[in-house]
PDB file of C-alpha atoms in Angstrom:
ATOM      1  CA  MET X  17     -86.878 -24.824  13.788  1.00 94.00           C
ATOM      2  CA  LEU X  18     -83.732 -23.516  12.128  1.00 97.00           C
ATOM      3  CA  LYS X  19     -81.420 -21.827  14.502  1.00 98.00           C
ATOM      4  CA  ILE X  20     -78.900 -19.244  13.319  1.00 98.00           C
ATOM      5  CA  ALA X  21     -75.888 -17.841  15.266  1.00 98.00           C
ATOM      6  CA  TYR X  22     -75.682 -14.183  15.066  1.00 98.00           C
ATOM      7  CA  HIS X  23     -74.096 -11.391  17.216  1.00 97.00           C
ATOM      8  CA  PRO X  24     -73.696  -7.601  16.308  1.00 97.00           C
ATOM      9  CA  ILE X  25     -69.876  -7.931  16.957  1.00 97.00           C
ATOM     10  CA  TYR X  26     -69.917  -9.950  13.758  1.00 97.00           C
ATOM     11  CA  LYS X  27     -69.667  -6.720  11.782  1.00 95.00           C
ATOM     12  CA  HIS X  28     -66.237  -5.468  12.985  1.00 94.00           C
ATOM     13  CA  PRO X  29     -64.907  -2.030  12.061  1.00 90.00           C
ATOM     14  CA  LEU X  30     -62.000  -2.119   9.497  1.00 90.00           C
ATOM     15  CA  PRO X  31     -59.862   0.578   7.920  1.00 88.00           C
ATOM     16  CA  GLU X  32     -61.464   2.306   4.861  1.00 85.00           C
ATOM     17  CA  LYS X  33     -61.050   0.308   1.570  1.00 84.00           C
ATOM     18  CA  HIS X  34     -60.079  -2.828   3.538  1.00 88.00           C
ATOM     19  CA  ARG X  35     -60.972  -5.706   0.953  1.00 87.00           C
ATOM     20  CA  PHE X  36     -62.857  -7.879   3.513  1.00 91.00           C
ATOM     21  CA  PRO X  37     -66.709  -7.137   3.148  1.00 92.00           C
ATOM     22  CA  MET X  38     -67.628  -7.033   6.822  1.00 93.00           C
ATOM     23  CA  ILE X  39     -70.899  -5.320   6.106  1.00 94.00           C
ATOM     24  CA  LYS X  40     -72.292  -8.476   4.820  1.00 95.00           C
ATOM     25  CA  TYR X  41     -72.646  -9.848   8.535  1.00 96.00           C
ATOM     26  CA  GLU X  42     -75.092  -6.950   9.026  1.00 96.00           C
ATOM     27  CA  LEU X  43     -76.861  -7.015   5.762  1.00 97.00           C
ATOM     28  CA  LEU X  44     -77.511 -10.774   5.610  1.00 97.00           C
ATOM     29  CA  PRO X  45     -79.666 -11.200   8.665  1.00 97.00           C
ATOM     30  CA  GLN X  46     -81.490  -8.070   7.727  1.00 97.00           C
ATOM     31  CA  GLN X  47     -82.319  -9.495   4.329  1.00 98.00           C
ATOM     32  CA  LEU X  48     -83.455 -12.789   5.829  1.00 98.00           C
ATOM     33  CA  LEU X  49     -85.734 -10.999   8.240  1.00 98.00           C
ATOM     34  CA  TYR X  50     -87.049  -8.547   5.563  1.00 97.00           C
ATOM     35  CA  GLU X  51     -87.880 -11.192   3.084  1.00 97.00           C
ATOM     36  CA  GLY X  52     -89.662 -13.482   5.711  1.00 97.00           C
ATOM     37  CA  THR X  53     -87.158 -16.357   5.347  1.00 97.00           C
ATOM     38  CA  CYS X  54     -86.365 -15.971   9.002  1.00 97.00           C
ATOM     39  CA  THR X  55     -87.994 -14.380  12.197  1.00 97.00           C
ATOM     40  CA  GLU X  56     -86.318 -13.185  15.261  1.00 97.00           C
ATOM     41  CA  GLU X  57     -87.074 -16.546  16.838  1.00 98.00           C
ATOM     42  CA  ASN X  58     -84.645 -18.216  14.364  1.00 98.00           C
ATOM     43  CA  PHE X  59     -81.657 -16.237  15.625  1.00 98.00           C
ATOM     44  CA  PHE X  60     -79.684 -16.819  18.801  1.00 98.00           C
ATOM     45  CA  GLU X  61     -76.935 -14.711  20.253  1.00 98.00           C
ATOM     46  CA  PRO X  62     -73.720 -16.610  21.056  1.00 98.00           C
ATOM     47  CA  ALA X  63     -71.518 -15.620  23.951  1.00 97.00           C
ATOM     48  CA  LEU X  64     -67.974 -16.367  25.005  1.00 96.00           C
ATOM     49  CA  PRO X  65     -67.058 -20.128  25.014  1.00 97.00           C
ATOM     50  CA  GLU X  66     -64.950 -21.745  27.629  1.00 97.00           C
ATOM     51  CA  ASP X  67     -61.313 -21.542  26.740  1.00 97.00           C
ATOM     52  CA  ARG X  68     -60.912 -25.227  27.092  1.00 97.00           C
ATOM     53  CA  HIS X  69     -63.040 -25.702  23.988  1.00 98.00           C
ATOM     54  CA  ILE X  70     -60.715 -23.441  22.052  1.00 98.00           C
ATOM     55  CA  LEU X  71     -57.605 -25.051  23.646  1.00 98.00           C
ATOM     56  CA  SER X  72     -58.854 -28.518  22.355  1.00 98.00           C
ATOM     57  CA  VAL X  73     -57.770 -27.237  18.947  1.00 98.00           C
ATOM     58  CA  HIS X  74     -55.420 -24.287  19.408  1.00 98.00           C
ATOM     59  CA  ASP X  75     -51.967 -24.252  21.011  1.00 98.00           C
ATOM     60  CA  LYS X  76     -52.001 -22.441  24.284  1.00 98.00           C
ATOM     61  CA  THR X  77     -49.050 -20.050  23.668  1.00 98.00           C
ATOM     62  CA  TYR X  78     -50.648 -18.968  20.462  1.00 98.00           C
ATOM     63  CA  TYR X  79     -54.036 -18.455  22.082  1.00 98.00           C
ATOM     64  CA  ASN X  80     -52.669 -16.608  24.968  1.00 97.00           C
ATOM     65  CA  ASP X  81     -50.604 -14.414  22.675  1.00 97.00           C
ATOM     66  CA  LEU X  82     -53.814 -13.797  20.575  1.00 98.00           C
ATOM     67  CA  LYS X  83     -55.745 -12.731  23.590  1.00 96.00           C
ATOM     68  CA  GLY X  84     -53.116 -10.639  25.046  1.00 96.00           C
ATOM     69  CA  LEU X  85     -52.537  -8.923  21.693  1.00 97.00           C
ATOM     70  CA  MET X  86     -48.766 -10.009  21.702  1.00 97.00           C
ATOM     71  CA  LEU X  87     -48.490 -11.681  18.307  1.00 97.00           C
ATOM     72  CA  SER X  88     -45.589 -10.488  16.148  1.00 96.00           C
ATOM     73  CA  LYS X  89     -46.138  -7.909  13.398  1.00 96.00           C
ATOM     74  CA  SER X  90     -45.515 -10.674  10.810  1.00 96.00           C
ATOM     75  CA  ALA X  91     -48.199 -12.938  12.373  1.00 97.00           C
ATOM     76  CA  VAL X  92     -50.709 -10.053  12.519  1.00 96.00           C
ATOM     77  CA  ARG X  93     -49.800  -9.372   8.788  1.00 96.00           C
ATOM     78  CA  LYS X  94     -50.695 -12.897   7.773  1.00 97.00           C
ATOM     79  CA  ILE X  95     -54.058 -12.583   9.571  1.00 97.00           C
ATOM     80  CA  GLY X  96     -54.891  -9.464   7.592  1.00 95.00           C
ATOM     81  CA  PHE X  97     -56.992  -7.695  10.191  1.00 94.00           C
ATOM     82  CA  PRO X  98     -55.523  -5.044  12.685  1.00 95.00           C
ATOM     83  CA  LEU X  99     -55.409  -6.826  15.948  1.00 96.00           C
ATOM     84  CA  SER X 100     -57.567  -5.546  18.845  1.00 96.00           C
ATOM     85  CA  ASP X 101     -59.451  -6.878  21.834  1.00 97.00           C
ATOM     86  CA  GLU X 102     -62.710  -6.530  20.086  1.00 97.00           C
ATOM     87  CA  LEU X 103     -61.404  -8.523  17.092  1.00 97.00           C
ATOM     88  CA  VAL X 104     -60.387 -11.362  19.233  1.00 97.00           C
ATOM     89  CA  LEU X 105     -63.547 -11.212  21.233  1.00 98.00           C
ATOM     90  CA  ARG X 106     -65.408 -11.354  17.802  1.00 98.00           C
ATOM     91  CA  GLU X 107     -63.581 -14.514  16.857  1.00 97.00           C
ATOM     92  CA  ARG X 108     -64.295 -16.290  20.184  1.00 98.00           C
ATOM     93  CA  ILE X 109     -67.974 -15.494  19.945  1.00 98.00           C
ATOM     94  CA  ILE X 110     -68.140 -16.791  16.351  1.00 98.00           C
ATOM     95  CA  ALA X 111     -66.577 -20.000  17.698  1.00 98.00           C
ATOM     96  CA  ASP X 112     -69.316 -20.209  20.211  1.00 98.00           C
ATOM     97  CA  GLY X 113     -71.940 -19.635  17.635  1.00 98.00           C
ATOM     98  CA  THR X 114     -70.639 -22.950  15.960  1.00 98.00           C
ATOM     99  CA  ILE X 115     -70.531 -24.886  19.154  1.00 98.00           C
ATOM    100  CA  LYS X 116     -73.934 -24.019  20.018  1.00 98.00           C
ATOM    101  CA  GLY X 117     -74.974 -24.585  16.398  1.00 98.00           C
ATOM    102  CA  CYS X 118     -73.626 -28.278  16.806  1.00 98.00           C
ATOM    103  CA  GLU X 119     -76.245 -28.752  19.600  1.00 98.00           C
ATOM    104  CA  PHE X 120     -79.005 -27.208  17.520  1.00 98.00           C
ATOM    105  CA  ALA X 121     -78.117 -29.339  14.455  1.00 98.00           C
ATOM    106  CA  LEU X 122     -78.325 -32.441  16.601  1.00 98.00           C
ATOM    107  CA  GLU X 123     -81.742 -31.296  17.692  1.00 97.00           C
ATOM    108  CA  ASN X 124     -83.164 -29.969  14.484  1.00 97.00           C
ATOM    109  CA  GLY X 125     -81.033 -31.514  11.609  1.00 97.00           C
ATOM    110  CA  ILE X 126     -79.544 -28.236  10.308  1.00 98.00           C
ATOM    111  CA  ALA X 127     -78.003 -25.196  12.161  1.00 98.00           C
ATOM    112  CA  MET X 128     -76.188 -22.128  10.746  1.00 98.00           C
ATOM    113  CA  ASN X 129     -73.675 -19.502  11.641  1.00 98.00           C
ATOM    114  CA  ILE X 130     -74.012 -16.042   9.926  1.00 98.00           C
ATOM    115  CA  ALA X 131     -70.173 -15.920  10.153  1.00 97.00           C
ATOM    116  CA  GLY X 132     -67.530 -18.517  10.739  1.00 97.00           C
ATOM    117  CA  GLY X 133     -65.843 -20.866   8.260  1.00 97.00           C
ATOM    118  CA  THR X 134     -62.407 -19.708   9.536  1.00 98.00           C
ATOM    119  CA  HIS X 135     -60.595 -22.679   8.009  1.00 98.00           C
ATOM    120  CA  HIS X 136     -57.242 -20.970   7.333  1.00 98.00           C
ATOM    121  CA  ALA X 137     -56.682 -20.825  11.231  1.00 98.00           C
ATOM    122  CA  TYR X 138     -54.021 -23.518  12.094  1.00 98.00           C
ATOM    123  CA  SER X 139     -53.465 -24.920  15.492  1.00 98.00           C
ATOM    124  CA  ASP X 140     -50.710 -22.500  16.265  1.00 97.00           C
ATOM    125  CA  ARG X 141     -51.355 -19.419  14.115  1.00 97.00           C
ATOM    126  CA  GLY X 142     -53.737 -17.433  12.159  1.00 97.00           C
ATOM    127  CA  GLU X 143     -53.911 -16.661   8.406  1.00 97.00           C
ATOM    128  CA  ALA X 144     -56.222 -14.955   5.891  1.00 96.00           C
ATOM    129  CA  PHE X 145     -58.712 -13.288   8.019  1.00 96.00           C
ATOM    130  CA  CYS X 146     -58.875 -16.495  10.401  1.00 97.00           C
ATOM    131  CA  MET X 147     -57.708 -16.759  13.906  1.00 98.00           C
ATOM    132  CA  LEU X 148     -59.592 -19.474  15.514  1.00 98.00           C
ATOM    133  CA  ASN X 149     -60.925 -22.321  13.552  1.00 98.00           C
ATOM    134  CA  ASP X 150     -64.673 -22.438  14.432  1.00 98.00           C
ATOM    135  CA  GLN X 151     -65.601 -25.716  12.752  1.00 98.00           C
ATOM    136  CA  ALA X 152     -62.532 -27.552  14.123  1.00 98.00           C
ATOM    137  CA  ILE X 153     -63.504 -26.319  17.549  1.00 98.00           C
ATOM    138  CA  GLY X 154     -67.085 -27.445  16.977  1.00 98.00           C
ATOM    139  CA  ALA X 155     -65.895 -30.949  15.983  1.00 98.00           C
ATOM    140  CA  ARG X 156     -63.532 -31.314  18.983  1.00 98.00           C
ATOM    141  CA  TYR X 157     -66.490 -30.292  21.212  1.00 98.00           C
ATOM    142  CA  LEU X 158     -68.830 -33.026  19.741  1.00 98.00           C
ATOM    143  CA  LEU X 159     -66.121 -35.780  20.034  1.00 98.00           C
ATOM    144  CA  LYS X 160     -64.991 -34.834  23.546  1.00 97.00           C
ATOM    145  CA  ASN X 161     -68.607 -34.844  24.747  1.00 97.00           C
ATOM    146  CA  ASP X 162     -69.547 -38.179  22.968  1.00 97.00           C
ATOM    147  CA  LEU X 163     -71.987 -36.322  20.729  1.00 98.00           C
ATOM    148  CA  ALA X 164     -70.412 -37.746  17.584  1.00 98.00           C
ATOM    149  CA  ASN X 165     -67.965 -40.529  16.806  1.00 98.00           C
ATOM    150  CA  LYS X 166     -67.061 -39.863  13.159  1.00 98.00           C
ATOM    151  CA  ILE X 167     -67.275 -36.366  11.622  1.00 98.00           C
ATOM    152  CA  LEU X 168     -67.029 -35.309   8.063  1.00 98.00           C
ATOM    153  CA  ILE X 169     -65.971 -31.646   7.239  1.00 98.00           C
ATOM    154  CA  VAL X 170     -67.213 -30.586   3.670  1.00 98.00           C
ATOM    155  CA  ASP X 171     -65.159 -27.469   2.749  1.00 98.00           C
ATOM    156  CA  LEU X 172     -66.580 -26.000  -0.588  1.00 98.00           C
ATOM    157  CA  ASP X 173     -64.941 -22.533  -0.015  1.00 97.00           C
ATOM    158  CA  VAL X 174     -62.900 -21.695  -3.215  1.00 97.00           C
ATOM    159  CA  HIS X 175     -59.738 -21.579  -1.077  1.00 97.00           C
ATOM    160  CA  GLN X 176     -58.380 -24.800   0.436  1.00 97.00           C
ATOM    161  CA  GLY X 177     -59.100 -25.470   4.142  1.00 97.00           C
ATOM    162  CA  ASN X 178     -55.424 -25.588   4.913  1.00 98.00           C
ATOM    163  CA  GLY X 179     -55.661 -25.038   8.776  1.00 98.00           C
ATOM    164  CA  THR X 180     -58.489 -27.527   9.078  1.00 98.00           C
ATOM    165  CA  ALA X 181     -56.216 -30.183   7.260  1.00 98.00           C
ATOM    166  CA  GLU X 182     -53.363 -29.491   9.447  1.00 98.00           C
ATOM    167  CA  ILE X 183     -55.407 -29.545  12.668  1.00 98.00           C
ATOM    168  CA  PHE X 184     -56.846 -33.170  11.929  1.00 98.00           C
ATOM    169  CA  ARG X 185     -53.897 -34.503  10.077  1.00 97.00           C
ATOM    170  CA  THR X 186     -53.540 -37.301  12.575  1.00 96.00           C
ATOM    171  CA  ASP X 187     -57.107 -37.388  13.921  1.00 97.00           C
ATOM    172  CA  HIS X 188     -58.917 -40.149  12.211  1.00 96.00           C
ATOM    173  CA  SER X 189     -62.192 -39.418  13.747  1.00 98.00           C
ATOM    174  CA  VAL X 190     -62.456 -36.347  11.417  1.00 98.00           C
ATOM    175  CA  PHE X 191     -62.349 -36.633   7.708  1.00 98.00           C
ATOM    176  CA  THR X 192     -61.490 -33.484   5.951  1.00 98.00           C
ATOM    177  CA  PHE X 193     -62.682 -32.861   2.299  1.00 98.00           C
ATOM    178  CA  SER X 194     -61.750 -29.687   0.481  1.00 98.00           C
ATOM    179  CA  MET X 195     -62.974 -28.973  -3.136  1.00 98.00           C
ATOM    180  CA  HIS X 196     -61.240 -25.700  -4.198  1.00 98.00           C
ATOM    181  CA  GLY X 197     -59.589 -23.657  -6.913  1.00 96.00           C
ATOM    182  CA  LYS X 198     -56.219 -24.998  -7.747  1.00 96.00           C
ATOM    183  CA  GLY X 199     -54.545 -21.837  -8.361  1.00 90.00           C
ATOM    184  CA  ASN X 200     -56.073 -20.001  -5.395  1.00 89.00           C
ATOM    185  CA  TYR X 201     -54.624 -19.135  -2.041  1.00 92.00           C
ATOM    186  CA  PRO X 202     -53.093 -20.962  -0.126  1.00 94.00           C
ATOM    187  CA  PHE X 203     -50.450 -21.354  -2.742  1.00 88.00           C
ATOM    188  CA  LYS X 204     -48.689 -24.003  -0.624  1.00 91.00           C
ATOM    189  CA  LYS X 205     -51.472 -26.374   0.063  1.00 95.00           C
ATOM    190  CA  GLU X 206     -51.752 -28.827   3.152  1.00 97.00           C
ATOM    191  CA  ILE X 207     -52.937 -32.409   2.615  1.00 97.00           C
ATOM    192  CA  SER X 208     -56.622 -33.025   3.447  1.00 98.00           C
ATOM    193  CA  ASP X 209     -58.044 -36.532   3.717  1.00 98.00           C
ATOM    194  CA  LEU X 210     -59.530 -35.659   0.168  1.00 98.00           C
ATOM    195  CA  ASP X 211     -58.553 -32.764  -1.918  1.00 98.00           C
ATOM    196  CA  ILE X 212     -60.078 -32.015  -5.235  1.00 98.00           C
ATOM    197  CA  PRO X 213     -58.334 -28.930  -6.876  1.00 97.00           C
ATOM    198  CA  LEU X 214     -60.337 -27.431  -9.608  1.00 98.00           C
ATOM    199  CA  PRO X 215     -58.835 -25.682 -12.689  1.00 97.00           C
ATOM    200  CA  LYS X 216     -59.351 -22.017 -13.389  1.00 97.00           C
ATOM    201  CA  GLY X 217     -62.747 -21.172 -14.899  1.00 96.00           C
ATOM    202  CA  THR X 218     -64.478 -24.406 -13.710  1.00 97.00           C
ATOM    203  CA  THR X 219     -68.242 -24.064 -14.637  1.00 97.00           C
ATOM    204  CA  ASP X 220     -71.497 -25.035 -12.870  1.00 98.00           C
ATOM    205  CA  GLN X 221     -71.862 -28.150 -14.820  1.00 98.00           C
ATOM    206  CA  GLU X 222     -68.282 -29.430 -14.123  1.00 97.00           C
ATOM    207  CA  TYR X 223     -68.428 -28.443 -10.536  1.00 98.00           C
ATOM    208  CA  LEU X 224     -71.766 -29.952  -9.783  1.00 98.00           C
ATOM    209  CA  SER X 225     -71.060 -33.105 -11.736  1.00 98.00           C
ATOM    210  CA  LEU X 226     -68.029 -33.728  -9.668  1.00 98.00           C
ATOM    211  CA  LEU X 227     -69.572 -32.896  -6.444  1.00 98.00           C
ATOM    212  CA  LYS X 228     -72.643 -35.090  -7.110  1.00 98.00           C
ATOM    213  CA  LYS X 229     -70.371 -37.919  -7.770  1.00 98.00           C
ATOM    214  CA  THR X 230     -67.993 -37.516  -4.849  1.00 98.00           C
ATOM    215  CA  LEU X 231     -70.086 -36.605  -1.786  1.00 98.00           C
ATOM    216  CA  PRO X 232     -72.579 -39.654  -1.835  1.00 98.00           C
ATOM    217  CA  GLU X 233     -69.401 -41.875  -2.247  1.00 97.00           C
ATOM    218  CA  LEU X 234     -67.793 -40.136   0.629  1.00 97.00           C
ATOM    219  CA  LEU X 235     -70.889 -40.594   2.920  1.00 98.00           C
ATOM    220  CA  GLN X 236     -70.778 -44.338   2.176  1.00 97.00           C
ATOM    221  CA  GLN X 237     -66.917 -44.442   2.808  1.00 97.00           C
ATOM    222  CA  VAL X 238     -66.631 -42.325   5.882  1.00 98.00           C
ATOM    223  CA  GLN X 239     -70.054 -43.093   7.485  1.00 98.00           C
ATOM    224  CA  PRO X 240     -70.164 -39.890   9.431  1.00 98.00           C
ATOM    225  CA  ASP X 241     -72.710 -39.229  12.209  1.00 97.00           C
ATOM    226  CA  PHE X 242     -72.152 -35.430  11.876  1.00 98.00           C
ATOM    227  CA  ILE X 243     -71.253 -33.040   9.054  1.00 98.00           C
ATOM    228  CA  PHE X 244     -69.753 -29.455   9.063  1.00 98.00           C
ATOM    229  CA  TYR X 245     -70.435 -27.700   5.772  1.00 98.00           C
ATOM    230  CA  LEU X 246     -68.374 -24.633   4.848  1.00 98.00           C
ATOM    231  CA  CYS X 247     -70.544 -23.045   2.140  1.00 97.00           C
ATOM    232  CA  GLY X 248     -68.289 -20.147   0.830  1.00 97.00           C
ATOM    233  CA  VAL X 249     -69.731 -18.222  -1.971  1.00 97.00           C
ATOM    234  CA  ASP X 250     -66.284 -17.130  -3.388  1.00 96.00           C
ATOM    235  CA  VAL X 251     -66.889 -19.802  -6.002  1.00 97.00           C
ATOM    236  CA  LEU X 252     -68.733 -17.254  -7.960  1.00 97.00           C
ATOM    237  CA  ASP X 253     -67.374 -16.049 -11.372  1.00 96.00           C
ATOM    238  CA  SER X 254     -67.569 -12.494 -10.008  1.00 96.00           C
ATOM    239  CA  ASP X 255     -65.451 -13.117  -6.947  1.00 93.00           C
ATOM    240  CA  LYS X 256     -62.357 -11.062  -6.666  1.00 93.00           C
ATOM    241  CA  LEU X 257     -60.314 -13.661  -4.745  1.00 92.00           C
ATOM    242  CA  GLY X 258     -61.685 -16.660  -6.675  1.00 93.00           C
ATOM    243  CA  THR X 259     -60.834 -18.464  -9.914  1.00 95.00           C
ATOM    244  CA  LEU X 260     -63.919 -20.527 -10.678  1.00 97.00           C
ATOM    245  CA  SER X 261     -66.732 -19.460 -13.031  1.00 97.00           C
ATOM    246  CA  MET X 262     -69.999 -20.481 -11.095  1.00 97.00           C
ATOM    247  CA  THR X 263     -73.257 -18.624 -11.287  1.00 98.00           C
ATOM    248  CA  LEU X 264     -75.628 -17.732  -8.519  1.00 97.00           C
ATOM    249  CA  GLU X 265     -77.847 -20.557  -9.550  1.00 98.00           C
ATOM    250  CA  GLY X 266     -74.911 -22.972  -9.659  1.00 98.00           C
ATOM    251  CA  CYS X 267     -73.877 -21.995  -6.142  1.00 98.00           C
ATOM    252  CA  LYS X 268     -77.415 -22.344  -5.069  1.00 98.00           C
ATOM    253  CA  GLU X 269     -77.737 -25.968  -6.637  1.00 98.00           C
ATOM    254  CA  ARG X 270     -74.378 -26.687  -4.716  1.00 98.00           C
ATOM    255  CA  ASP X 271     -75.970 -25.941  -1.422  1.00 98.00           C
ATOM    256  CA  ARG X 272     -79.249 -27.555  -2.394  1.00 98.00           C
ATOM    257  CA  PHE X 273     -77.480 -30.761  -3.102  1.00 98.00           C
ATOM    258  CA  VAL X 274     -75.355 -30.856   0.021  1.00 98.00           C
ATOM    259  CA  LEU X 275     -78.131 -29.925   2.454  1.00 98.00           C
ATOM    260  CA  GLN X 276     -80.673 -32.200   0.856  1.00 98.00           C
ATOM    261  CA  LEU X 277     -78.179 -35.128   0.933  1.00 98.00           C
ATOM    262  CA  CYS X 278     -77.568 -34.479   4.563  1.00 98.00           C
ATOM    263  CA  SER X 279     -81.253 -34.523   5.244  1.00 97.00           C
ATOM    264  CA  ASP X 280     -82.035 -37.600   3.247  1.00 97.00           C
ATOM    265  CA  GLU X 281     -79.182 -39.474   5.090  1.00 97.00           C
ATOM    266  CA  ASN X 282     -80.389 -38.063   8.416  1.00 97.00           C
ATOM    267  CA  ILE X 283     -77.024 -36.633   9.273  1.00 98.00           C
ATOM    268  CA  PRO X 284     -76.969 -33.453  11.331  1.00 98.00           C
ATOM    269  CA  VAL X 285     -75.176 -30.597   9.503  1.00 98.00           C
ATOM    270  CA  GLN X 286     -73.601 -27.194  10.990  1.00 98.00           C
ATOM    271  CA  CYS X 287     -73.086 -24.598   8.233  1.00 98.00           C
ATOM    272  CA  SER X 288     -70.566 -21.668   8.605  1.00 98.00           C
ATOM    273  CA  MET X 289     -70.625 -19.176   5.745  1.00 95.00           C
ATOM    274  CA  GLY X 290     -66.979 -18.753   4.804  1.00 94.00           C
ATOM    275  CA  GLY X 291     -65.773 -16.359   2.031  1.00 93.00           C
ATOM    276  CA  GLY X 292     -67.385 -14.077  -0.579  1.00 94.00           C
ATOM    277  CA  TYR X 293     -65.626 -11.149  -2.243  1.00 94.00           C
ATOM    278  CA  SER X 294     -67.666 -10.120  -5.181  1.00 95.00           C
ATOM    279  CA  PRO X 295     -67.428  -6.389  -5.929  1.00 92.00           C
ATOM    280  CA  ASP X 296     -71.164  -5.890  -5.509  1.00 94.00           C
ATOM    281  CA  ILE X 297     -72.270  -6.544  -1.953  1.00 96.00           C
ATOM    282  CA  LYS X 298     -75.805  -7.461  -3.154  1.00 96.00           C
ATOM    283  CA  THR X 299     -74.238 -10.481  -4.966  1.00 97.00           C
ATOM    284  CA  ILE X 300     -72.573 -11.691  -1.752  1.00 97.00           C
ATOM    285  CA  VAL X 301     -75.716 -11.357   0.265  1.00 97.00           C
ATOM    286  CA  GLU X 302     -77.985 -12.942  -2.217  1.00 97.00           C
ATOM    287  CA  ALA X 303     -75.559 -15.962  -2.523  1.00 97.00           C
ATOM    288  CA  HIS X 304     -75.408 -16.400   1.186  1.00 98.00           C
ATOM    289  CA  ALA X 305     -79.163 -15.782   1.695  1.00 98.00           C
ATOM    290  CA  ASN X 306     -79.827 -18.686  -0.739  1.00 98.00           C
ATOM    291  CA  THR X 307     -78.087 -21.072   1.701  1.00 98.00           C
ATOM    292  CA  PHE X 308     -80.511 -20.062   4.485  1.00 98.00           C
ATOM    293  CA  ARG X 309     -83.614 -20.087   2.152  1.00 98.00           C
ATOM    294  CA  LEU X 310     -82.763 -23.609   1.232  1.00 98.00           C
ATOM    295  CA  ALA X 311     -82.175 -24.758   4.687  1.00 97.00           C
ATOM    296  CA  GLN X 312     -85.743 -23.507   5.641  1.00 96.00           C
ATOM    297  CA  ASP X 313     -87.188 -25.285   2.753  1.00 94.00           C
ATOM    298  CA  ILE X 314     -85.385 -28.580   3.614  1.00 92.00           C
ATOM    299  CA  LEU X 315     -86.412 -28.342   7.294  1.00 86.00           C
TER     300      LEU X 315
END
């Protein structure tokens, strides 16, 4: 059975006119239930993870300052959310959703997190709506518990996974792959194990051709026994913070290809949703919902 991490805290209150579409975390599970793609049984509610799991990735001083709401104004500004106890609690619970999702993926082949994909969180700081790097935490959890030996992170958000690249820069048990908009944030990129920067206006055909050539070759090269998939829908041509020109169908085919390949190769995959900033919330929800529909079909 497909297991999906969701907690009501995922939808965090923000100041009016804030550009982050927090409402999607409430609407997406509602849509999946309404259309019958999922039942209540598919969802599980994450809790607080043990601090040691977070500290396997994040600097102790940074984490303590985050929990104690003692970050500098500059550090909070880079995160982009008003700092509060509830916000930090939310971020920790999201990380637990990904940790538990790893276990469900090992059991069932695929697991999902309604939120997550916080790939701009560095080991010692947060950026761009990301404070704790959920998939990095999940990867270290697997490695430290001998549940995986070689991990591949497939980051297809329109923004480079700069925090993830920094965290695993010297860790050869994790291979980081980021395919992103060349002209997008972050404007100073980190170095992933494999980066594919895409020019502005990249279309479905161009994107999918490159992905379908690259990813099977990567699986042969890396030989991963676990995959993390960051499936941001900010690759859409309608996205306010993106530079690519993909359609909903192209984005759906991207997800189908990745999930089917993982299934065909019998490699467990944990999916975190990542970004999506189209002006119409229906577009964001539909693009994310496609990922869950495909996961159910493949399972």
